[in-house]
mmCIF file of C-alpha atoms in Angstrom:
data_model
loop_
_atom_site.group_PDB
_atom_site.id
_atom_site.type_symbol
_atom_site.label_atom_id
_atom_site.label_comp_id
_atom_site.label_asym_id
_atom_site.label_seq_id
_atom_site.Cartn_x
_atom_site.Cartn_y
_atom_site.Cartn_z
ATOM 1 C CA MET K 755 -29.912 -13.256 5.411
ATOM 2 C CA PRO K 756 -31.703 -9.891 5.043
ATOM 3 C CA ARG K 757 -29.579 -7.507 2.989
ATOM 4 C CA PHE K 758 -30.319 -4.555 5.457
ATOM 5 C CA GLN K 759 -30.220 -5.138 9.130
ATOM 6 C CA GLY K 760 -28.842 -3.879 12.342
ATOM 7 C CA ASN K 761 -28.691 -0.104 13.355
ATOM 8 C CA ILE K 762 -29.858 2.119 10.489
ATOM 9 C CA PRO K 763 -30.351 5.592 11.920
ATOM 10 C CA PRO K 764 -32.923 7.942 10.480
ATOM 11 C CA ILE K 765 -30.495 10.927 10.272
ATOM 12 C CA VAL K 766 -31.626 14.559 10.823
ATOM 13 C CA THR K 767 -31.025 16.926 7.960
ATOM 14 C CA PRO K 768 -28.425 19.465 8.987
ATOM 15 C CA LEU K 769 -29.463 23.014 7.662
ATOM 16 C CA VAL K 770 -27.771 26.517 7.801
ATOM 17 C CA GLU K 771 -30.461 28.221 5.930
ATOM 18 C CA ASP K 772 -34.039 27.644 4.863
ATOM 19 C CA ASP K 773 -32.892 25.748 1.744
ATOM 20 C CA ARG K 774 -29.261 25.208 2.297
ATOM 21 C CA LEU K 775 -27.485 22.160 3.882
ATOM 22 C CA ASP K 776 -24.970 22.569 6.765
ATOM 23 C CA ASP K 777 -22.203 20.873 4.652
ATOM 24 C CA ALA K 778 -19.662 20.453 7.435
ATOM 25 C CA GLY K 779 -22.508 19.358 9.687
ATOM 26 C CA CYS K 780 -23.456 16.709 7.294
ATOM 27 C CA GLU K 781 -20.008 15.264 7.201
ATOM 28 C CA ARG K 782 -19.484 15.390 10.880
ATOM 29 C CA LEU K 783 -22.835 13.669 11.473
ATOM 30 C CA LEU K 784 -22.194 10.891 9.105
ATOM 31 C CA GLU K 785 -18.675 10.302 10.414
ATOM 32 C CA HIS K 786 -19.900 10.361 13.949
ATOM 33 C CA LEU K 787 -22.429 7.728 13.058
ATOM 34 C CA ILE K 788 -20.089 5.443 11.040
ATOM 35 C CA ALA K 789 -17.413 5.673 13.836
ATOM 36 C CA GLY K 790 -20.151 4.739 16.292
ATOM 37 C CA GLY K 791 -20.773 1.488 14.572
ATOM 38 C CA VAL K 792 -24.012 1.906 12.576
ATOM 39 C CA ASP K 793 -24.871 -0.658 10.031
ATOM 40 C CA GLY K 794 -26.477 1.726 7.500
ATOM 41 C CA ILE K 795 -27.826 5.210 6.955
ATOM 42 C CA PHE K 796 -31.404 6.310 6.377
ATOM 43 C CA VAL K 797 -31.657 9.681 4.749
ATOM 44 C CA LEU K 798 -34.796 11.628 4.219
ATOM 45 C CA GLY K 799 -37.008 9.740 6.640
ATOM 46 C CA SER K 800 -39.540 11.491 8.986
ATOM 47 C CA SER K 801 -36.572 12.507 11.295
ATOM 48 C CA GLY K 802 -35.023 14.100 8.223
ATOM 49 C CA GLU K 803 -37.977 16.612 7.766
ATOM 50 C CA ILE K 804 -38.567 15.177 4.267
ATOM 51 C CA VAL K 805 -41.959 16.787 3.742
ATOM 52 C CA SER K 806 -40.666 20.229 4.671
ATOM 53 C CA LEU K 807 -37.727 20.225 2.291
ATOM 54 C CA SER K 808 -37.589 21.374 -1.420
ATOM 55 C CA HIS K 809 -37.159 18.624 -3.905
ATOM 56 C CA GLN K 810 -33.846 20.229 -4.918
ATOM 57 C CA LEU K 811 -32.451 20.042 -1.348
ATOM 58 C CA ARG K 812 -33.615 16.453 -0.990
ATOM 59 C CA ALA K 813 -31.696 15.585 -4.066
ATOM 60 C CA ASP K 814 -28.640 17.460 -2.917
ATOM 61 C CA PHE K 815 -28.733 15.736 0.481
ATOM 62 C CA VAL K 816 -28.947 12.301 -1.009
ATOM 63 C CA ARG K 817 -26.073 12.964 -3.312
ATOM 64 C CA LYS K 818 -23.903 14.420 -0.413
ATOM 65 C CA THR K 819 -24.729 11.646 1.805
ATOM 66 C CA CYS K 820 -23.806 8.939 -0.751
ATOM 67 C CA ARG K 821 -20.615 10.758 -1.621
ATOM 68 C CA ILE K 822 -19.439 11.064 2.166
ATOM 69 C CA VAL K 823 -20.509 7.529 3.012
ATOM 70 C CA ASN K 824 -18.796 6.144 -0.045
ATOM 71 C CA ARG K 825 -20.053 2.723 0.293
ATOM 72 C CA ARG K 826 -18.861 2.180 3.933
ATOM 73 C CA VAL K 827 -22.299 1.155 4.914
ATOM 74 C CA PRO K 828 -25.577 0.881 2.941
ATOM 75 C CA VAL K 829 -27.526 4.102 2.302
ATOM 76 C CA LEU K 830 -31.401 3.894 2.262
ATOM 77 C CA VAL K 831 -33.300 6.990 0.894
ATOM 78 C CA GLY K 832 -36.841 8.049 1.731
ATOM 79 C CA ILE K 833 -38.623 8.851 -1.432
ATOM 80 C CA THR K 834 -42.191 9.362 -0.435
ATOM 81 C CA ASP K 835 -44.146 12.323 -2.046
ATOM 82 C CA ASN K 836 -47.828 12.499 -2.780
ATOM 83 C CA SER K 837 -46.854 12.818 -6.456
ATOM 84 C CA VAL K 838 -45.841 9.453 -8.058
ATOM 85 C CA VAL K 839 -43.868 11.432 -10.522
ATOM 86 C CA GLU K 840 -41.831 13.117 -7.768
ATOM 87 C CA THR K 841 -41.361 9.955 -5.832
ATOM 88 C CA ARG K 842 -39.893 8.288 -9.014
ATOM 89 C CA ARG K 843 -37.718 11.300 -9.628
ATOM 90 C CA LEU K 844 -36.197 11.137 -6.267
ATOM 91 C CA ALA K 845 -35.789 7.247 -6.626
ATOM 92 C CA ARG K 846 -33.725 8.159 -9.872
ATOM 93 C CA VAL K 847 -31.587 10.503 -8.000
ATOM 94 C CA ALA K 848 -30.844 7.786 -5.313
ATOM 95 C CA ALA K 849 -29.992 5.247 -7.851
ATOM 96 C CA GLU K 850 -27.585 7.675 -9.731
ATOM 97 C CA ALA K 851 -25.961 8.772 -6.470
ATOM 98 C CA GLY K 852 -25.245 5.199 -5.552
ATOM 99 C CA ALA K 853 -27.840 4.502 -2.876
ATOM 100 C CA ASP K 854 -28.588 0.882 -1.898
ATOM 101 C CA ALA K 855 -32.377 1.039 -1.408
ATOM 102 C CA VAL K 856 -35.407 3.297 -1.240
ATOM 103 C CA VAL K 857 -38.034 3.565 1.455
ATOM 104 C CA LEU K 858 -41.535 4.250 0.778
ATOM 105 C CA THR K 859 -44.327 5.286 3.182
ATOM 106 C CA THR K 860 -47.877 5.876 2.410
ATOM 107 C CA PRO K 861 -49.264 8.998 0.726
ATOM 108 C CA PHE K 862 -51.005 11.478 2.784
ATOM 109 C CA TYR K 863 -53.673 14.409 2.698
ATOM 110 C CA TYR K 864 -56.168 12.695 0.423
ATOM 111 C CA PRO K 865 -57.795 9.540 1.861
ATOM 112 C CA VAL K 866 -56.378 6.403 0.307
ATOM 113 C CA ASN K 867 -57.728 2.896 0.582
ATOM 114 C CA GLN K 868 -55.634 -0.218 0.541
ATOM 115 C CA ARG K 869 -56.332 -0.876 -3.144
ATOM 116 C CA GLU K 870 -55.018 2.518 -3.985
ATOM 117 C CA LEU K 871 -52.085 2.122 -1.737
ATOM 118 C CA LYS K 872 -51.047 -1.092 -3.589
ATOM 119 C CA THR K 873 -51.401 0.813 -6.774
ATOM 120 C CA PHE K 874 -49.237 3.594 -5.484
ATOM 121 C CA VAL K 875 -46.517 1.108 -4.632
ATOM 122 C CA HIS K 876 -46.817 -0.658 -8.001
ATOM 123 C CA CYS K 877 -46.495 2.790 -9.862
ATOM 124 C CA VAL K 878 -43.455 3.590 -7.844
ATOM 125 C CA LEU K 879 -41.812 0.297 -8.591
ATOM 126 C CA GLN K 880 -42.169 0.946 -12.195
ATOM 127 C CA GLY K 881 -39.882 3.889 -11.896
ATOM 128 C CA THR K 882 -36.861 2.201 -10.051
ATOM 129 C CA ASP K 883 -34.727 -0.860 -10.051
ATOM 130 C CA LEU K 884 -33.499 -0.254 -6.528
ATOM 131 C CA PRO K 885 -34.714 -2.689 -3.610
ATOM 132 C CA LEU K 886 -37.598 -0.959 -1.868
ATOM 133 C CA LEU K 887 -38.664 -1.245 1.796
ATOM 134 C CA LEU K 888 -42.237 -0.353 2.993
ATOM 135 C CA TYR K 889 -42.578 2.272 5.815
ATOM 136 C CA ASN K 890 -45.534 2.129 8.003
ATOM 137 C CA MET K 891 -45.964 5.594 9.733
ATOM 138 C CA PRO K 892 -49.632 5.988 10.716
ATOM 139 C CA ALA K 893 -49.092 8.793 13.223
ATOM 140 C CA MET K 894 -47.835 11.134 10.445
ATOM 141 C CA THR K 895 -49.704 9.873 7.300
ATOM 142 C CA LYS K 896 -52.913 8.759 8.947
ATOM 143 C CA LEU K 897 -52.778 5.592 6.869
ATOM 144 C CA TRP K 898 -51.584 2.025 7.703
ATOM 145 C CA PHE K 899 -50.000 -0.515 5.501
ATOM 146 C CA GLU K 900 -52.399 -3.126 6.834
ATOM 147 C CA ALA K 901 -50.823 -6.508 7.544
ATOM 148 C CA GLU K 902 -52.786 -8.098 4.674
ATOM 149 C CA THR K 903 -51.561 -5.539 2.190
ATOM 150 C CA VAL K 904 -47.909 -6.054 3.452
ATOM 151 C CA ALA K 905 -48.421 -9.853 2.913
ATOM 152 C CA GLU K 906 -49.543 -9.371 -0.583
ATOM 153 C CA LEU K 907 -46.815 -6.901 -1.485
ATOM 154 C CA ALA K 908 -44.302 -9.568 0.012
ATOM 155 C CA GLN K 909 -44.867 -11.465 -3.111
ATOM 156 C CA ILE K 910 -42.831 -8.891 -5.175
ATOM 157 C CA GLU K 911 -39.195 -9.718 -5.036
ATOM 158 C CA GLN K 912 -38.064 -6.091 -5.383
ATOM 159 C CA ILE K 913 -39.650 -5.332 -2.067
ATOM 160 C CA VAL K 914 -37.303 -6.464 0.574
ATOM 161 C CA GLY K 915 -38.675 -5.473 3.913
ATOM 162 C CA VAL K 916 -40.597 -3.044 5.976
ATOM 163 C CA LYS K 917 -39.932 -0.425 8.680
ATOM 164 C CA ASP K 918 -42.732 -0.121 11.287
ATOM 165 C CA SER K 919 -43.246 3.111 13.355
ATOM 166 C CA SER K 920 -46.677 2.297 14.631
ATOM 167 C CA GLN K 921 -45.635 1.575 18.243
ATOM 168 C CA ASP K 922 -47.886 -1.578 17.866
ATOM 169 C CA ILE K 923 -45.742 -4.543 18.943
ATOM 170 C CA ASP K 924 -48.536 -6.920 18.049
ATOM 171 C CA TYR K 925 -48.762 -5.527 14.476
ATOM 172 C CA PHE K 926 -45.001 -5.871 14.242
ATOM 173 C CA ARG K 927 -45.110 -9.564 15.294
ATOM 174 C CA LYS K 928 -47.734 -10.111 12.413
ATOM 175 C CA LEU K 929 -45.182 -8.544 9.885
ATOM 176 C CA VAL K 930 -42.387 -10.767 11.320
ATOM 177 C CA GLY K 931 -44.620 -13.887 10.408
ATOM 178 C CA LEU K 932 -43.926 -13.081 6.927
ATOM 179 C CA LYS K 933 -40.439 -14.649 7.290
ATOM 180 C CA SER K 934 -42.113 -17.878 6.357
ATOM 181 C CA VAL K 935 -42.471 -16.620 2.826
ATOM 182 C CA ARG K 936 -39.736 -14.064 2.755
ATOM 183 C CA PRO K 937 -36.847 -15.259 4.867
ATOM 184 C CA ASP K 938 -34.731 -12.614 3.172
ATOM 185 C CA TRP K 939 -36.892 -9.677 4.335
ATOM 186 C CA THR K 940 -35.737 -6.897 6.681
ATOM 187 C CA PHE K 941 -38.026 -6.049 9.618
ATOM 188 C CA LEU K 942 -37.027 -2.784 11.293
ATOM 189 C CA ILE K 943 -38.696 -1.102 14.318
ATOM 190 C CA GLY K 944 -38.879 2.742 14.583
ATOM 191 C CA HIS K 945 -39.383 3.319 18.202
ATOM 192 C CA GLU K 946 -36.103 2.800 20.166
ATOM 193 C CA THR K 947 -38.017 1.764 23.464
ATOM 194 C CA LEU K 948 -39.151 -1.261 21.621
ATOM 195 C CA LEU K 949 -35.897 -2.191 20.058
ATOM 196 C CA ALA K 950 -34.912 -5.166 22.276
ATOM 197 C CA GLU K 951 -38.575 -6.462 22.378
ATOM 198 C CA SER K 952 -38.642 -6.309 18.546
ATOM 199 C CA LEU K 953 -35.415 -8.282 18.063
ATOM 200 C CA HIS K 954 -36.732 -10.877 20.517
ATOM 201 C CA ALA K 955 -39.795 -11.141 18.296
ATOM 202 C CA GLY K 956 -37.785 -11.714 15.246
ATOM 203 C CA GLY K 957 -36.910 -8.211 14.056
ATOM 204 C CA THR K 958 -33.767 -7.558 12.211
ATOM 205 C CA GLY K 959 -32.891 -4.105 13.455
ATOM 206 C CA GLY K 960 -33.962 -0.590 14.281
ATOM 207 C CA VAL K 961 -34.344 2.863 12.747
ATOM 208 C CA ASN K 962 -34.041 4.928 15.786
ATOM 209 C CA LEU K 963 -33.768 8.710 16.406
ATOM 210 C CA GLY K 964 -31.496 8.388 19.414
ATOM 211 C CA THR K 965 -28.863 6.754 17.208
ATOM 212 C CA ASN K 966 -28.002 10.161 15.912
ATOM 213 C CA LEU K 967 -26.666 11.056 19.393
ATOM 214 C CA PHE K 968 -25.225 7.976 20.873
ATOM 215 C CA PRO K 969 -24.692 5.474 18.098
ATOM 216 C CA HIS K 970 -22.358 3.245 20.070
ATOM 217 C CA VAL K 971 -24.999 2.300 22.649
ATOM 218 C CA PHE K 972 -27.285 0.987 19.820
ATOM 219 C CA ALA K 973 -24.392 -0.772 18.205
ATOM 220 C CA LYS K 974 -23.420 -2.590 21.384
ATOM 221 C CA LEU K 975 -27.101 -3.654 21.787
ATOM 222 C CA MET K 976 -27.080 -5.072 18.259
ATOM 223 C CA GLN K 977 -23.685 -6.860 18.985
ATOM 224 C CA ALA K 978 -25.141 -8.478 22.067
ATOM 225 C CA HIS K 979 -28.148 -9.704 20.234
ATOM 226 C CA ARG K 980 -26.027 -11.227 17.491
ATOM 227 C CA SER K 981 -24.055 -13.152 19.990
ATOM 228 C CA GLY K 982 -27.118 -14.363 21.830
ATOM 229 C CA ASP K 983 -26.245 -12.248 24.972
ATOM 230 C CA ASP K 984 -29.762 -11.581 26.236
ATOM 231 C CA ALA K 985 -28.540 -10.031 29.591
ATOM 232 C CA SER K 986 -26.441 -7.513 27.775
ATOM 233 C CA VAL K 987 -29.244 -6.783 25.479
ATOM 234 C CA ARG K 988 -31.405 -5.885 28.385
ATOM 235 C CA ASP K 989 -28.666 -3.727 29.894
ATOM 236 C CA PHE K 990 -28.183 -1.766 26.726
ATOM 237 C CA GLN K 991 -31.862 -1.380 26.203
ATOM 238 C CA ALA K 992 -32.029 0.217 29.657
ATOM 239 C CA LYS K 993 -29.247 2.696 28.508
ATOM 240 C CA ILE K 994 -31.370 3.662 25.503
ATOM 241 C CA ASP K 995 -34.443 4.147 27.686
ATOM 242 C CA ALA K 996 -32.209 6.479 29.639
ATOM 243 C CA LEU K 997 -32.382 8.926 26.735
ATOM 244 C CA ALA K 998 -35.954 9.696 27.813
ATOM 245 C CA PRO K 999 -34.992 12.896 29.655
ATOM 246 C CA ILE K 1000 -33.770 14.297 26.384
ATOM 247 C CA TYR K 1001 -37.231 13.794 24.760
ATOM 248 C CA LYS K 1002 -39.107 15.032 27.894
ATOM 249 C CA ILE K 1003 -37.577 18.467 27.356
ATOM 250 C CA ALA K 1004 -39.344 18.569 23.993
ATOM 251 C CA ASP K 1005 -42.860 20.107 23.686
ATOM 252 C CA SER K 1006 -45.176 17.147 23.974
ATOM 253 C CA SER K 1007 -48.232 18.851 22.503
ATOM 254 C CA ALA K 1008 -47.299 17.690 19.066
ATOM 255 C CA PRO K 1009 -45.891 14.300 17.696
ATOM 256 C CA LEU K 1010 -42.404 13.911 16.359
ATOM 257 C CA LEU K 1011 -41.201 17.266 15.266
ATOM 258 C CA PRO K 1012 -40.386 18.517 18.767
ATOM 259 C CA LEU K 1013 -38.310 15.365 19.219
ATOM 260 C CA ILE K 1014 -36.480 16.064 15.960
ATOM 261 C CA GLY K 1015 -35.954 19.653 17.156
ATOM 262 C CA ILE K 1016 -34.504 18.480 20.555
ATOM 263 C CA THR K 1017 -32.259 16.026 18.781
ATOM 264 C CA LYS K 1018 -30.931 18.660 16.462
ATOM 265 C CA THR K 1019 -30.232 20.868 19.424
ATOM 266 C CA ALA K 1020 -28.377 18.143 21.249
ATOM 267 C CA LEU K 1021 -26.326 17.522 18.131
ATOM 268 C CA SER K 1022 -25.599 21.216 18.116
ATOM 269 C CA ILE K 1023 -24.457 21.171 21.782
ATOM 270 C CA MET K 1024 -22.248 18.132 20.949
ATOM 271 C CA GLY K 1025 -20.562 20.206 18.157
ATOM 272 C CA ILE K 1026 -21.751 18.077 15.260
ATOM 273 C CA CYS K 1027 -24.325 20.207 13.220
ATOM 274 C CA SER K 1028 -26.668 23.138 13.215
ATOM 275 C CA ASP K 1029 -29.913 22.949 15.201
ATOM 276 C CA ARG K 1030 -31.817 24.802 12.464
ATOM 277 C CA LEU K 1031 -35.322 23.282 11.391
ATOM 278 C CA ALA K 1032 -36.788 23.683 8.198
ATOM 279 C CA PRO K 1033 -39.410 26.424 8.022
ATOM 280 C CA PRO K 1034 -41.947 27.245 9.465
ATOM 281 C CA HIS K 1035 -40.698 25.066 12.367
ATOM 282 C CA GLN K 1036 -38.816 26.652 15.253
ATOM 283 C CA ALA K 1037 -35.654 25.425 17.035
ATOM 284 C CA CYS K 1038 -35.633 24.769 20.797
ATOM 285 C CA THR K 1039 -35.910 27.759 23.100
ATOM 286 C CA PRO K 1040 -32.784 29.054 25.080
ATOM 287 C CA GLU K 1041 -34.467 27.552 28.287
ATOM 288 C CA GLN K 1042 -34.757 24.070 26.645
ATOM 289 C CA ARG K 1043 -31.221 24.214 25.232
ATOM 290 C CA GLN K 1044 -29.965 25.194 28.752
ATOM 291 C CA GLU K 1045 -31.740 22.167 30.262
ATOM 292 C CA LEU K 1046 -30.511 19.992 27.542
ATOM 293 C CA VAL K 1047 -26.923 20.826 28.156
ATOM 294 C CA LYS K 1048 -27.207 19.411 31.768
ATOM 295 C CA VAL K 1049 -28.913 16.256 30.436
ATOM 296 C CA ILE K 1050 -26.378 15.530 27.943
ATOM 297 C CA GLU K 1051 -23.503 15.939 30.452
ATOM 298 C CA GLN K 1052 -25.257 13.492 32.791
ATOM 299 C CA LEU K 1053 -25.793 11.027 30.013
ATOM 300 C CA LYS K 1054 -22.143 11.213 28.993
ATOM 301 C CA THR K 1055 -21.432 9.562 32.411
ATOM 302 C CA THR K 1056 -24.372 7.178 32.373
ATOM 303 C CA LEU K 1057 -23.700 5.946 28.854
ATOM 304 C CA ASP K 1058 -19.797 6.018 29.199
ATOM 305 C CA VAL K 1059 -19.394 8.541 26.356
ATOM 306 C CA GLU K 1060 -15.955 10.022 25.703
ATOM 307 C CA ASP K 1061 -15.568 13.719 24.800
#
């Protein structure tokens, strides 16, 4: 059995100032997720604005997350930095804080070929004993973990899985084919609209932004999947797809960041945490917030959410 599976939300990073965590918001968010039935926590992923945070704040957030979670569910930590030294440093922080695994995407800015990418992974592994998951996020890093590269890296016991946010389900199916050589591997899908399809293809869970808001819906889908209830899986996928009006309020001219902003605003409306984004990024407009209030009220009925 894979060690990490199910709903492992990529949590947002609650902030009250440019370089200070919203401490109360962090605790409310984590308790909200654990009460909602998540199977793990992924801190400092793309949804956590990792590249916009100072190294000190990243370390503080990892320590705080591990302390609040207190081993109730596994904690996975995103460690990627273009500097191998900084990547290893954050991996050490994760280990010392009690995290269960680290997650590594590709470096970015300078072009990197697949040979150099494998060297990057090997260099990082030399600096940590924690299990490591690969993270394919080409929309942000402009670089893929090509399927052949993943297959080669799968020979390394310390690497225990992959999270794919490419939105390419055929690529994901190729990755799942590695179960023949690594039956212990975790295969996680990043885009929530593909969650049910990815599980049907052999995936083991999801790292989905919407889980921040309505974790119980994602938990119920996973429960249905584990019990083999395909009809209920489809029903809960339809409820997850019903979150689309939230994302449509966001500015569609840029990828991902507006979705993080709209999710933070939704969390602030729900009384969970601040909607502040790391600079230079701006929170939602008052008009977007007003529209979002109406959508969330409608979704509470659609998704059977208690106040």
